[in-house]
């Protein structure tokens, strides 16, 4: 017993504080992400995007070797995220921070980025204010306002006069509700009812019935994904919502590959807004989807493309600075940078450092034997409307 | 322990318990080592100290009074939000922030203690769990105050004593957290080795009989529950102040559950149980997740199962048994 204990203690000490060699001519990227817990799949897809880009473009850029240090927050934990960011910088001497699926974690690490003057790339978290928290942040995903405001504008322009909105009752849901309604009302539409349900709501029948009774032209639904699209689909079918008469609108999470599978044929006709879908029709995307499938045996999604484009941004910025990895040089290089992404043309707004991209309106259709999102309308060069308004 | 049956035997007994032992002095001196030996690990060390304080607060009710709680993070969160909000609205002085947090959490603890003291065992798990969930949902719905899911923004902690700024390396954060932990530990130690502490252990062993020898069980439970809540509140405030971040996870179920694991790992009903548990758990977590960011929970699981199988009373329980065997042979 004693030997076991002593052995264990020795093992802990040995693994605990063995230092890592600090090689020169490397650029270290500290990735703070959700690799375990409830959001692990999101984290995995972002990581796949990063891995694929590095595989395609090599792990050396501008004469520097790229080294990734992955850190897991395990879920919503801003205190852990902030500590990991601090440790990555003071202990591992990371030059760049990247990753970030969740807004609270991104906001916490943003403080560190500002204080330590380190370039930080947000690859998913979508609340508008994140990029304002540090002058060294750039984002390669999308913002909730960017997508939902655009959907609201589109709806008002396309014959929808009244909408009933229903959203999950927490930050992102409320954010989406606000911006959809803003876009819709500015276009002349009328919101005739709205409801917020708990985040972990298992059954949507009552809410869908209430929406149906209000006889709107369209029902807007925002849910975080996971098991919920299936439940929404069930409620829509049960309550007899005919999507040819009452349109159903939502953000990308309502139309992901897994969401469509769980909803089945009820999903046909649902209209969603997104910045990326694996069915996007462009040669570059076909190539990307094929390479992604060869590597990971699944389709990429908006998480994966956020990681892929984020890594590209880091690579291109490093090329432009000639390998200089300090925050000031990198963010200066990143500002205004634009390129062709699998999702279409994107760029980094030189003023807000947020992404400017095409926003797509899609409808779920039966293509071959599969439910797919078919893009039928698009808005090019959409900036984040939230920050455009903050400035005024 | 040969107690003479003289007049002040109880006094002698308490005196013998309160004397500081060599191991303890070495332990506390060792907590200063990170400053010299591991300056890169001070932020982790400060969060270990905060978790240790939080675990100590749970130990007071779980280990000593037998109140099983799966919602202790509620008080941690109340304290954290009290300090966070105070700072957001213009008062970022850390020490008074801690006091405010302990008062806020203490009030919530006192209010709920009237329900807590009427139940035992499984009913308590449900009660504390339900209470924790209610508070979390309340904080979520009060987004205008708490910042909701995105977390409370704008916390700014002033310099400690007007001089020491909370730095990126965590020197001040660790010194501050460690000092608070030590002061409250001394307080808890004194409390446990008092007649009140002894009667708590009596309540743990037999709730019904204690009033028969003049110790009002319910009143005692209310007192210790309030103290424990205030202490958890201080731990929460420390985390909010040293990290300047705060979100709903601070009062979530997962934090309560993890805390219970930490305490059981270290050894419940022992003053140092929570401290040792927090150290082992958080260092293991840091190491495992660094090596294996995706599957580190597996190794945490292995650690827990191993410890519980070999040392059913936690690490400290096992060590005490070992020490006893050693001294006999």
PDB file of N, CA, C and O in Angstrom, chain A residues 115-148:
ATOM      1  N   UNK A 115      -5.057  42.326 -22.411  1.00  0.00           N
ATOM      2  CA  UNK A 115      -4.011  42.659 -21.455  1.00  0.00           C
ATOM      3  C   UNK A 115      -2.632  42.228 -21.962  1.00  0.00           C
ATOM      4  O   UNK A 115      -1.659  42.961 -21.829  1.00  0.00           O
ATOM      5  N   UNK A 116      -2.570  41.014 -22.540  1.00  0.00           N
ATOM      6  CA  UNK A 116      -1.275  40.491 -22.980  1.00  0.00           C
ATOM      7  C   UNK A 116      -0.953  40.870 -24.418  1.00  0.00           C
ATOM      8  O   UNK A 116       0.097  40.502 -24.925  1.00  0.00           O
ATOM      9  N   UNK A 117      -1.892  41.590 -25.078  1.00  0.00           N
ATOM     10  CA  UNK A 117      -1.699  41.998 -26.471  1.00  0.00           C
ATOM     11  C   UNK A 117      -1.433  40.802 -27.379  1.00  0.00           C
ATOM     12  O   UNK A 117      -0.429  40.750 -28.092  1.00  0.00           O
ATOM     13  N   UNK A 118      -2.338  39.819 -27.318  1.00  0.00           N
ATOM     14  CA  UNK A 118      -2.183  38.627 -28.154  1.00  0.00           C
ATOM     15  C   UNK A 118      -3.336  38.540 -29.152  1.00  0.00           C
ATOM     16  O   UNK A 118      -4.490  38.792 -28.813  1.00  0.00           O
ATOM     17  N   UNK A 119      -2.989  38.141 -30.370  1.00  0.00           N
ATOM     18  CA  UNK A 119      -3.964  37.924 -31.423  1.00  0.00           C
ATOM     19  C   UNK A 119      -4.893  36.783 -31.008  1.00  0.00           C
ATOM     20  O   UNK A 119      -4.432  35.773 -30.482  1.00  0.00           O
ATOM     21  N   UNK A 120      -6.191  36.984 -31.196  1.00  0.00           N
ATOM     22  CA  UNK A 120      -7.150  35.957 -30.788  1.00  0.00           C
ATOM     23  C   UNK A 120      -8.170  35.772 -31.903  1.00  0.00           C
ATOM     24  O   UNK A 120      -8.737  36.736 -32.403  1.00  0.00           O
ATOM     25  N   UNK A 121      -8.372  34.513 -32.291  1.00  0.00           N
ATOM     26  CA  UNK A 121      -9.313  34.224 -33.368  1.00  0.00           C
ATOM     27  C   UNK A 121     -10.503  33.451 -32.811  1.00  0.00           C
ATOM     28  O   UNK A 121     -10.345  32.346 -32.296  1.00  0.00           O
ATOM     29  N   UNK A 122     -11.687  34.059 -32.892  1.00  0.00           N
ATOM     30  CA  UNK A 122     -12.907  33.398 -32.425  1.00  0.00           C
ATOM     31  C   UNK A 122     -13.482  32.594 -33.582  1.00  0.00           C
ATOM     32  O   UNK A 122     -13.828  33.156 -34.620  1.00  0.00           O
ATOM     33  N   UNK A 123     -13.562  31.275 -33.404  1.00  0.00           N
ATOM     34  CA  UNK A 123     -13.954  30.397 -34.498  1.00  0.00           C
ATOM     35  C   UNK A 123     -15.407  29.953 -34.438  1.00  0.00           C
ATOM     36  O   UNK A 123     -15.877  29.254 -35.317  1.00  0.00           O
ATOM     37  N   UNK A 124     -16.119  30.287 -33.363  1.00  0.00           N
ATOM     38  CA  UNK A 124     -17.549  29.995 -33.366  1.00  0.00           C
ATOM     39  C   UNK A 124     -18.417  31.001 -32.602  1.00  0.00           C
ATOM     40  O   UNK A 124     -19.389  31.494 -33.137  1.00  0.00           O
ATOM     41  N   UNK A 125     -18.092  31.271 -31.329  1.00  0.00           N
ATOM     42  CA  UNK A 125     -18.971  32.058 -30.448  1.00  0.00           C
ATOM     43  C   UNK A 125     -19.541  33.270 -31.191  1.00  0.00           C
ATOM     44  O   UNK A 125     -18.809  33.991 -31.859  1.00  0.00           O
ATOM     45  N   UNK A 126     -20.863  33.486 -31.057  1.00  0.00           N
ATOM     46  CA  UNK A 126     -21.544  34.358 -32.011  1.00  0.00           C
ATOM     47  C   UNK A 126     -22.189  35.614 -31.425  1.00  0.00           C
ATOM     48  O   UNK A 126     -22.892  36.321 -32.131  1.00  0.00           O
ATOM     49  N   UNK A 127     -21.969  35.910 -30.149  1.00  0.00           N
ATOM     50  CA  UNK A 127     -22.562  37.135 -29.616  1.00  0.00           C
ATOM     51  C   UNK A 127     -21.777  38.339 -30.138  1.00  0.00           C
ATOM     52  O   UNK A 127     -20.543  38.326 -30.158  1.00  0.00           O
ATOM     53  N   UNK A 128     -22.509  39.368 -30.551  1.00  0.00           N
ATOM     54  CA  UNK A 128     -21.884  40.488 -31.268  1.00  0.00           C
ATOM     55  C   UNK A 128     -20.743  41.145 -30.481  1.00  0.00           C
ATOM     56  O   UNK A 128     -19.696  41.448 -31.033  1.00  0.00           O
ATOM     57  N   UNK A 129     -20.932  41.351 -29.161  1.00  0.00           N
ATOM     58  CA  UNK A 129     -19.983  42.186 -28.410  1.00  0.00           C
ATOM     59  C   UNK A 129     -18.580  41.595 -28.256  1.00  0.00           C
ATOM     60  O   UNK A 129     -17.663  42.315 -27.872  1.00  0.00           O
ATOM     61  N   UNK A 130     -18.404  40.292 -28.531  1.00  0.00           N
ATOM     62  CA  UNK A 130     -17.114  39.657 -28.226  1.00  0.00           C
ATOM     63  C   UNK A 130     -15.931  40.435 -28.799  1.00  0.00           C
ATOM     64  O   UNK A 130     -14.958  40.719 -28.098  1.00  0.00           O
ATOM     65  N   UNK A 131     -16.031  40.819 -30.081  1.00  0.00           N
ATOM     66  CA  UNK A 131     -14.879  41.458 -30.723  1.00  0.00           C
ATOM     67  C   UNK A 131     -14.585  42.847 -30.161  1.00  0.00           C
ATOM     68  O   UNK A 131     -13.514  43.383 -30.390  1.00  0.00           O
ATOM     69  N   UNK A 132     -15.541  43.420 -29.426  1.00  0.00           N
ATOM     70  CA  UNK A 132     -15.286  44.748 -28.866  1.00  0.00           C
ATOM     71  C   UNK A 132     -14.480  44.674 -27.572  1.00  0.00           C
ATOM     72  O   UNK A 132     -14.024  45.685 -27.058  1.00  0.00           O
ATOM     73  N   UNK A 133     -14.310  43.433 -27.021  1.00  0.00           N
ATOM     74  CA  UNK A 133     -13.667  43.299 -25.717  1.00  0.00           C
ATOM     75  C   UNK A 133     -12.142  43.354 -25.783  1.00  0.00           C
ATOM     76  O   UNK A 133     -11.484  43.498 -24.771  1.00  0.00           O
ATOM     77  N   UNK A 134     -11.591  43.167 -26.963  1.00  0.00           N
ATOM     78  CA  UNK A 134     -10.142  43.271 -27.104  1.00  0.00           C
ATOM     79  C   UNK A 134      -9.835  43.748 -28.511  1.00  0.00           C
ATOM     80  O   UNK A 134     -10.450  43.287 -29.473  1.00  0.00           O
ATOM     81  N   UNK A 135      -8.896  44.677 -28.654  1.00  0.00           N
ATOM     82  CA  UNK A 135      -8.562  45.163 -30.005  1.00  0.00           C
ATOM     83  C   UNK A 135      -7.777  44.139 -30.816  1.00  0.00           C
ATOM     84  O   UNK A 135      -7.415  44.405 -31.957  1.00  0.00           O
ATOM     85  N   UNK A 136      -7.508  42.963 -30.245  1.00  0.00           N
ATOM     86  CA  UNK A 136      -6.704  41.957 -30.947  1.00  0.00           C
ATOM     87  C   UNK A 136      -7.530  40.766 -31.421  1.00  0.00           C
ATOM     88  O   UNK A 136      -6.999  39.746 -31.809  1.00  0.00           O
ATOM     89  N   UNK A 137      -8.864  40.885 -31.336  1.00  0.00           N
ATOM     90  CA  UNK A 137      -9.743  39.774 -31.721  1.00  0.00           C
ATOM     91  C   UNK A 137     -10.237  39.911 -33.158  1.00  0.00           C
ATOM     92  O   UNK A 137     -10.617  40.995 -33.586  1.00  0.00           O
ATOM     93  N   UNK A 138     -10.236  38.793 -33.883  1.00  0.00           N
ATOM     94  CA  UNK A 138     -10.940  38.716 -35.158  1.00  0.00           C
ATOM     95  C   UNK A 138     -11.848  37.487 -35.102  1.00  0.00           C
ATOM     96  O   UNK A 138     -11.563  36.539 -34.383  1.00  0.00           O
ATOM     97  N   UNK A 139     -12.947  37.524 -35.852  1.00  0.00           N
ATOM     98  CA  UNK A 139     -13.890  36.396 -35.810  1.00  0.00           C
ATOM     99  C   UNK A 139     -14.097  35.815 -37.196  1.00  0.00           C
ATOM    100  O   UNK A 139     -14.215  36.557 -38.169  1.00  0.00           O
ATOM    101  N   UNK A 140     -14.149  34.477 -37.283  1.00  0.00           N
ATOM    102  CA  UNK A 140     -14.347  33.830 -38.589  1.00  0.00           C
ATOM    103  C   UNK A 140     -15.594  32.952 -38.628  1.00  0.00           C
ATOM    104  O   UNK A 140     -15.705  32.075 -39.475  1.00  0.00           O
ATOM    105  N   UNK A 141     -16.525  33.162 -37.686  1.00  0.00           N
ATOM    106  CA  UNK A 141     -17.758  32.373 -37.740  1.00  0.00           C
ATOM    107  C   UNK A 141     -18.882  33.251 -38.269  1.00  0.00           C
ATOM    108  O   UNK A 141     -18.953  33.522 -39.469  1.00  0.00           O
ATOM    109  N   UNK A 142     -19.754  33.714 -37.404  1.00  0.00           N
ATOM    110  CA  UNK A 142     -20.821  34.625 -37.800  1.00  0.00           C
ATOM    111  C   UNK A 142     -21.313  35.259 -36.516  1.00  0.00           C
ATOM    112  O   UNK A 142     -20.888  34.858 -35.440  1.00  0.00           O
ATOM    113  N   UNK A 143     -22.181  36.247 -36.610  1.00  0.00           N
ATOM    114  CA  UNK A 143     -22.808  36.718 -35.383  1.00  0.00           C
ATOM    115  C   UNK A 143     -24.302  36.409 -35.459  1.00  0.00           C
ATOM    116  O   UNK A 143     -24.878  36.344 -36.552  1.00  0.00           O
ATOM    117  N   UNK A 144     -24.900  36.224 -34.290  1.00  0.00           N
ATOM    118  CA  UNK A 144     -26.322  35.923 -34.214  1.00  0.00           C
ATOM    119  C   UNK A 144     -27.127  37.023 -34.899  1.00  0.00           C
ATOM    120  O   UNK A 144     -28.085  36.754 -35.620  1.00  0.00           O
ATOM    121  N   UNK A 145     -26.705  38.266 -34.700  1.00  0.00           N
ATOM    122  CA  UNK A 145     -27.415  39.399 -35.291  1.00  0.00           C
ATOM    123  C   UNK A 145     -27.312  39.363 -36.816  1.00  0.00           C
ATOM    124  O   UNK A 145     -28.296  39.583 -37.525  1.00  0.00           O
ATOM    125  N   UNK A 146     -26.120  39.063 -37.307  1.00  0.00           N
ATOM    126  CA  UNK A 146     -25.871  39.028 -38.752  1.00  0.00           C
ATOM    127  C   UNK A 146     -26.856  38.094 -39.459  1.00  0.00           C
ATOM    128  O   UNK A 146     -27.450  38.434 -40.471  1.00  0.00           O
ATOM    129  N   UNK A 147     -27.042  36.896 -38.898  1.00  0.00           N
ATOM    130  CA  UNK A 147     -27.908  35.911 -39.536  1.00  0.00           C
ATOM    131  C   UNK A 147     -29.384  36.239 -39.334  1.00  0.00           C
ATOM    132  O   UNK A 147     -30.170  36.222 -40.281  1.00  0.00           O
ATOM    133  N   UNK A 148     -29.775  36.542 -38.100  1.00  0.00           N
ATOM    134  CA  UNK A 148     -31.200  36.666 -37.813  1.00  0.00           C
ATOM    135  C   UNK A 148     -31.802  37.976 -38.295  1.00  0.00           C
ATOM    136  O   UNK A 148     -32.954  38.028 -38.697  1.00  0.00           O
TER     137      UNK A 148
END
